[in-house]
Amino acid sequence: MDYDNDLFLSKEKEIWYNSVINFVKLHYEKWLSRDVLVSNLAIVITWLEGIGWFDYLCSSHIIYPRLVKLFYANLETSTSCVANSFVLCNPISITPELIAETLGIPNAGITHFNDVEKLEALGICLERPDFNPIMFVTSSHLPIATRIILLLVTNTLLPREGSHTLPSERDLKFVACIKNGTLVNLPYLIINHMLSRPNHIPYPMLLSRIFASLNLDIPDVG
């Protein structure tokens, strides 16, 4: 036997270890202490409760995948903030008012982030006054609680495909608004995100809740 069978299953495994694995650095996981995690979650809850979104983000509803896909397949182009579509022979018209009522969140606040200063938003997100204004921000630069909010923004509030570790300017401005209590008109943003026809299908749970509230004749298999 031409390899150490106490350590390796084959000669190839031994060669792989000696030529490659032995020179690769370990990627050490970043573990959080219980106290750190609990305290940061408490901060996040405070921010979300302050703008009236906490209960919505903790809610749940059965999803009807086929109905959601039919909604997007029939979604009409619109220049107003109304999502018009057609599901199971029923015309569907989703307005910010309907979303606010369905989710129990305010239909008020800013509808775009142009008036939010980028540098001010960076300072709020990074929680430090001495940051480099031209720095390339990734999620690893952010405090833990802020990172959690960023994940909510990019996965739930304005979901998108791709990397969630490289926040856009809009993402950072959105996070800053949540942290400093600036009310954002989420129902308005949700409809505009739907109408933008992203390369994925966002808000399946929200749409399913709306379909149920409209008393559609929903088949047993969604």
mmCIF file of C-alpha atoms in Angstrom:
data_model
loop_
_atom_site.group_PDB
_atom_site.id
_atom_site.type_symbol
_atom_site.label_atom_id
_atom_site.label_comp_id
_atom_site.label_asym_id
_atom_site.label_seq_id
_atom_site.Cartn_x
_atom_site.Cartn_y
_atom_site.Cartn_z
ATOM 1 C CA MET A 1 0.000 0.000 0.000
ATOM 2 C CA ASP A 2 1.557 3.259 -1.118
ATOM 3 C CA TYR A 3 -0.470 5.653 1.072
ATOM 4 C CA ASP A 4 -1.263 6.147 4.758
ATOM 5 C CA ASN A 5 -4.492 4.186 5.172
ATOM 6 C CA ASP A 6 -4.893 5.391 8.760
ATOM 7 C CA LEU A 7 -5.596 8.882 7.428
ATOM 8 C CA PHE A 8 -6.819 8.517 3.854
ATOM 9 C CA LEU A 9 -9.212 6.351 1.880
ATOM 10 C CA SER A 10 -6.998 6.243 -1.191
ATOM 11 C CA LYS A 11 -3.747 7.450 -2.708
ATOM 12 C CA GLU A 12 -5.712 10.099 -4.619
ATOM 13 C CA LYS A 13 -7.138 11.487 -1.368
ATOM 14 C CA GLU A 14 -3.668 11.675 0.146
ATOM 15 C CA ILE A 15 -2.287 13.513 -2.902
ATOM 16 C CA TRP A 16 -5.268 15.903 -2.854
ATOM 17 C CA TYR A 17 -4.577 16.656 0.808
ATOM 18 C CA ASN A 18 -0.842 17.211 0.381
ATOM 19 C CA SER A 19 -1.060 19.250 -2.825
ATOM 20 C CA VAL A 20 -4.174 21.350 -2.182
ATOM 21 C CA ILE A 21 -6.064 21.012 1.095
ATOM 22 C CA ASN A 22 -3.009 21.428 3.293
ATOM 23 C CA PHE A 23 -2.410 24.909 1.852
ATOM 24 C CA VAL A 24 -5.975 26.211 2.048
ATOM 25 C CA LYS A 25 -6.827 28.541 4.918
ATOM 26 C CA LEU A 26 -9.683 27.596 7.193
ATOM 27 C CA HIS A 27 -12.762 29.802 7.031
ATOM 28 C CA TYR A 28 -13.599 30.357 10.670
ATOM 29 C CA GLU A 29 -17.303 30.770 11.394
ATOM 30 C CA LYS A 30 -18.377 33.889 13.228
ATOM 31 C CA TRP A 31 -20.354 32.759 16.241
ATOM 32 C CA LEU A 32 -22.477 35.135 18.281
ATOM 33 C CA SER A 33 -22.903 34.976 22.009
ATOM 34 C CA ARG A 34 -26.489 34.577 23.187
ATOM 35 C CA ASP A 35 -26.475 37.996 24.857
ATOM 36 C CA VAL A 36 -25.226 39.734 21.711
ATOM 37 C CA LEU A 37 -27.857 38.077 19.523
ATOM 38 C CA VAL A 38 -30.725 38.747 21.947
ATOM 39 C CA SER A 39 -29.759 42.384 22.429
ATOM 40 C CA ASN A 40 -29.494 42.994 18.681
ATOM 41 C CA LEU A 41 -32.829 41.325 17.989
ATOM 42 C CA ALA A 42 -34.380 43.559 20.649
ATOM 43 C CA ILE A 43 -33.018 46.602 18.814
ATOM 44 C CA VAL A 44 -34.448 45.362 15.502
ATOM 45 C CA ILE A 45 -37.865 44.786 17.089
ATOM 46 C CA THR A 46 -37.836 48.326 18.483
ATOM 47 C CA TRP A 47 -37.092 49.799 15.041
ATOM 48 C CA LEU A 48 -39.811 47.751 13.332
ATOM 49 C CA GLU A 49 -42.405 48.481 16.006
ATOM 50 C CA GLY A 50 -41.589 52.174 15.702
ATOM 51 C CA ILE A 51 -42.755 52.256 12.080
ATOM 52 C CA GLY A 52 -45.621 49.797 12.522
ATOM 53 C CA TRP A 53 -44.228 46.869 10.518
ATOM 54 C CA PHE A 54 -43.320 44.337 13.210
ATOM 55 C CA ASP A 55 -46.629 42.436 13.300
ATOM 56 C CA TYR A 56 -46.729 42.261 9.505
ATOM 57 C CA LEU A 57 -43.229 40.812 9.276
ATOM 58 C CA CYS A 58 -44.085 38.175 11.893
ATOM 59 C CA SER A 59 -47.322 37.116 10.192
ATOM 60 C CA SER A 60 -47.854 34.190 7.845
ATOM 61 C CA HIS A 61 -50.350 32.860 5.307
ATOM 62 C CA ILE A 62 -50.738 29.854 3.035
ATOM 63 C CA ILE A 63 -49.315 30.496 -0.442
ATOM 64 C CA TYR A 64 -51.159 29.718 -3.678
ATOM 65 C CA PRO A 65 -48.268 29.407 -6.182
ATOM 66 C CA ARG A 66 -50.402 28.933 -9.305
ATOM 67 C CA LEU A 67 -52.621 31.926 -8.527
ATOM 68 C CA VAL A 68 -49.600 34.103 -7.855
ATOM 69 C CA LYS A 69 -48.089 33.113 -11.200
ATOM 70 C CA LEU A 70 -51.391 33.789 -12.969
ATOM 71 C CA PHE A 71 -51.482 37.225 -11.364
ATOM 72 C CA TYR A 72 -48.056 38.104 -12.749
ATOM 73 C CA ALA A 73 -48.792 36.527 -16.136
ATOM 74 C CA ASN A 74 -51.834 38.795 -16.537
ATOM 75 C CA LEU A 75 -50.341 41.872 -14.875
ATOM 76 C CA GLU A 76 -51.064 44.965 -16.948
ATOM 77 C CA THR A 77 -48.604 47.749 -17.640
ATOM 78 C CA SER A 78 -49.507 50.800 -15.588
ATOM 79 C CA THR A 79 -48.297 54.361 -15.171
ATOM 80 C CA SER A 80 -50.192 54.751 -11.909
ATOM 81 C CA CYS A 81 -49.605 53.028 -8.599
ATOM 82 C CA VAL A 82 -52.226 50.343 -9.199
ATOM 83 C CA ALA A 83 -51.514 46.705 -10.062
ATOM 84 C CA ASN A 84 -54.290 45.438 -12.337
ATOM 85 C CA SER A 85 -54.472 41.782 -13.281
ATOM 86 C CA PHE A 86 -56.806 38.828 -13.800
ATOM 87 C CA VAL A 87 -57.023 35.639 -11.703
ATOM 88 C CA LEU A 88 -59.549 32.802 -12.071
ATOM 89 C CA CYS A 89 -61.902 34.917 -14.198
ATOM 90 C CA ASN A 90 -61.740 37.707 -11.622
ATOM 91 C CA PRO A 91 -60.289 41.166 -12.304
ATOM 92 C CA ILE A 92 -57.827 42.055 -9.561
ATOM 93 C CA SER A 93 -56.922 45.639 -8.723
ATOM 94 C CA ILE A 94 -54.330 46.115 -5.992
ATOM 95 C CA THR A 95 -53.857 49.603 -4.585
ATOM 96 C CA PRO A 96 -51.664 50.915 -1.771
ATOM 97 C CA GLU A 97 -54.819 51.222 0.324
ATOM 98 C CA LEU A 98 -55.624 47.529 -0.147
ATOM 99 C CA ILE A 99 -52.096 46.463 0.778
ATOM 100 C CA ALA A 100 -52.118 48.685 3.864
ATOM 101 C CA GLU A 101 -55.451 47.230 4.969
ATOM 102 C CA THR A 102 -54.359 43.645 4.279
ATOM 103 C CA LEU A 103 -51.046 43.938 6.126
ATOM 104 C CA GLY A 104 -52.189 46.339 8.834
ATOM 105 C CA ILE A 105 -49.457 48.860 8.062
ATOM 106 C CA PRO A 106 -49.562 52.621 7.406
ATOM 107 C CA ASN A 107 -50.237 53.891 3.903
ATOM 108 C CA ALA A 108 -48.130 56.976 4.458
ATOM 109 C CA GLY A 109 -44.550 58.175 4.307
ATOM 110 C CA ILE A 110 -41.947 58.845 1.655
ATOM 111 C CA THR A 111 -42.429 57.173 -1.716
ATOM 112 C CA HIS A 112 -38.887 57.519 -3.050
ATOM 113 C CA PHE A 113 -35.422 57.941 -1.590
ATOM 114 C CA ASN A 114 -34.177 60.851 -3.693
ATOM 115 C CA ASP A 115 -34.557 63.237 -0.760
ATOM 116 C CA VAL A 116 -32.521 60.983 1.537
ATOM 117 C CA GLU A 117 -28.879 62.074 1.494
ATOM 118 C CA LYS A 118 -26.524 59.217 0.649
ATOM 119 C CA LEU A 119 -23.821 60.261 3.127
ATOM 120 C CA GLU A 120 -26.352 60.721 5.900
ATOM 121 C CA ALA A 121 -27.743 57.265 5.177
ATOM 122 C CA LEU A 122 -24.245 55.764 5.237
ATOM 123 C CA GLY A 123 -23.537 57.358 8.595
ATOM 124 C CA ILE A 124 -26.767 55.984 10.045
ATOM 125 C CA CYS A 125 -26.099 52.505 8.672
ATOM 126 C CA LEU A 126 -22.453 52.344 9.741
ATOM 127 C CA GLU A 127 -23.087 54.066 13.105
ATOM 128 C CA ARG A 128 -19.776 55.905 12.952
ATOM 129 C CA PRO A 129 -19.015 59.515 12.034
ATOM 130 C CA ASP A 130 -15.515 58.903 10.665
ATOM 131 C CA PHE A 131 -16.378 56.683 7.697
ATOM 132 C CA ASN A 132 -14.785 57.115 4.285
ATOM 133 C CA PRO A 133 -17.508 58.686 2.084
ATOM 134 C CA ILE A 134 -16.288 56.809 -0.999
ATOM 135 C CA MET A 135 -15.946 53.428 0.708
ATOM 136 C CA PHE A 136 -17.471 50.377 -0.963
ATOM 137 C CA VAL A 137 -19.970 49.186 1.628
ATOM 138 C CA THR A 138 -20.739 45.499 2.090
ATOM 139 C CA SER A 139 -22.964 43.898 4.700
ATOM 140 C CA SER A 140 -19.886 42.939 6.735
ATOM 141 C CA HIS A 141 -19.237 46.647 7.417
ATOM 142 C CA LEU A 142 -22.606 47.008 9.132
ATOM 143 C CA PRO A 143 -23.430 46.446 12.802
ATOM 144 C CA ILE A 144 -25.306 43.217 13.488
ATOM 145 C CA ALA A 145 -28.744 44.791 14.015
ATOM 146 C CA THR A 146 -28.348 46.871 10.859
ATOM 147 C CA ARG A 147 -27.348 43.758 8.936
ATOM 148 C CA ILE A 148 -30.581 42.062 10.005
ATOM 149 C CA ILE A 149 -32.597 45.028 8.724
ATOM 150 C CA LEU A 150 -30.696 44.899 5.420
ATOM 151 C CA LEU A 151 -31.652 41.239 5.016
ATOM 152 C CA LEU A 152 -35.298 42.131 5.613
ATOM 153 C CA VAL A 153 -35.092 44.874 2.985
ATOM 154 C CA THR A 154 -33.496 42.706 0.301
ATOM 155 C CA ASN A 155 -35.394 39.481 1.065
ATOM 156 C CA THR A 156 -38.859 40.617 2.142
ATOM 157 C CA LEU A 157 -39.646 44.319 1.779
ATOM 158 C CA LEU A 158 -38.130 44.938 -1.667
ATOM 159 C CA PRO A 159 -36.939 41.424 -2.538
ATOM 160 C CA ARG A 160 -34.414 40.893 -5.286
ATOM 161 C CA GLU A 161 -32.301 38.148 -6.769
ATOM 162 C CA GLY A 162 -28.521 38.033 -6.559
ATOM 163 C CA SER A 163 -26.129 38.904 -3.773
ATOM 164 C CA HIS A 164 -27.592 40.271 -0.562
ATOM 165 C CA THR A 165 -24.174 41.151 0.822
ATOM 166 C CA LEU A 166 -23.652 44.075 -1.580
ATOM 167 C CA PRO A 167 -26.317 46.655 -0.703
ATOM 168 C CA SER A 168 -27.360 49.198 -3.291
ATOM 169 C CA GLU A 169 -27.672 52.895 -2.505
ATOM 170 C CA ARG A 170 -31.436 52.444 -2.293
ATOM 171 C CA ASP A 171 -31.016 49.523 0.112
ATOM 172 C CA LEU A 172 -28.854 51.615 2.437
ATOM 173 C CA LYS A 173 -31.238 54.569 2.311
ATOM 174 C CA PHE A 174 -34.149 52.260 3.091
ATOM 175 C CA VAL A 175 -32.276 50.749 6.041
ATOM 176 C CA ALA A 176 -31.387 54.222 7.322
ATOM 177 C CA CYS A 177 -35.052 55.272 7.208
ATOM 178 C CA ILE A 178 -36.067 52.236 9.258
ATOM 179 C CA LYS A 179 -33.345 52.905 11.815
ATOM 180 C CA ASN A 180 -34.091 56.591 12.319
ATOM 181 C CA GLY A 181 -37.875 56.155 12.271
ATOM 182 C CA THR A 182 -38.553 57.869 8.947
ATOM 183 C CA LEU A 183 -41.848 56.425 7.746
ATOM 184 C CA VAL A 184 -41.635 54.839 4.303
ATOM 185 C CA ASN A 185 -44.774 54.218 2.249
ATOM 186 C CA LEU A 186 -44.237 50.495 1.922
ATOM 187 C CA PRO A 187 -47.570 49.744 0.159
ATOM 188 C CA TYR A 188 -46.625 52.235 -2.580
ATOM 189 C CA LEU A 189 -43.136 50.728 -2.939
ATOM 190 C CA ILE A 190 -44.511 47.185 -3.060
ATOM 191 C CA ILE A 191 -46.838 47.956 -5.966
ATOM 192 C CA ASN A 192 -44.108 49.730 -7.903
ATOM 193 C CA HIS A 193 -41.828 46.760 -7.301
ATOM 194 C CA MET A 194 -44.518 44.428 -8.656
ATOM 195 C CA LEU A 195 -44.992 46.621 -11.724
ATOM 196 C CA SER A 196 -41.247 46.746 -12.397
ATOM 197 C CA ARG A 197 -41.495 43.103 -13.517
ATOM 198 C CA PRO A 198 -38.385 41.798 -11.758
ATOM 199 C CA ASN A 199 -36.829 38.550 -12.986
ATOM 200 C CA HIS A 200 -38.444 36.698 -10.118
ATOM 201 C CA ILE A 201 -41.938 36.542 -8.565
ATOM 202 C CA PRO A 202 -42.071 38.653 -5.387
ATOM 203 C CA TYR A 203 -44.676 38.861 -2.611
ATOM 204 C CA PRO A 204 -46.351 35.433 -3.019
ATOM 205 C CA MET A 205 -47.594 35.448 0.584
ATOM 206 C CA LEU A 206 -48.978 38.982 0.353
ATOM 207 C CA LEU A 207 -50.781 38.207 -2.899
ATOM 208 C CA SER A 208 -52.189 34.990 -1.446
ATOM 209 C CA ARG A 209 -53.544 36.923 1.533
ATOM 210 C CA ILE A 210 -55.190 39.390 -0.825
ATOM 211 C CA PHE A 211 -56.738 36.602 -2.922
ATOM 212 C CA ALA A 212 -58.169 35.033 0.239
ATOM 213 C CA SER A 213 -59.553 38.375 1.431
ATOM 214 C CA LEU A 214 -61.321 38.883 -1.914
ATOM 215 C CA ASN A 215 -63.206 35.598 -1.431
ATOM 216 C CA LEU A 216 -62.013 34.122 -4.696
ATOM 217 C CA ASP A 217 -63.085 30.559 -5.427
ATOM 218 C CA ILE A 218 -59.637 29.212 -4.659
ATOM 219 C CA PRO A 219 -59.108 25.569 -5.706
ATOM 220 C CA ASP A 220 -57.760 23.062 -3.207
ATOM 221 C CA VAL A 221 -54.416 23.045 -5.013
ATOM 222 C CA GLY A 222 -53.020 26.576 -5.207
#
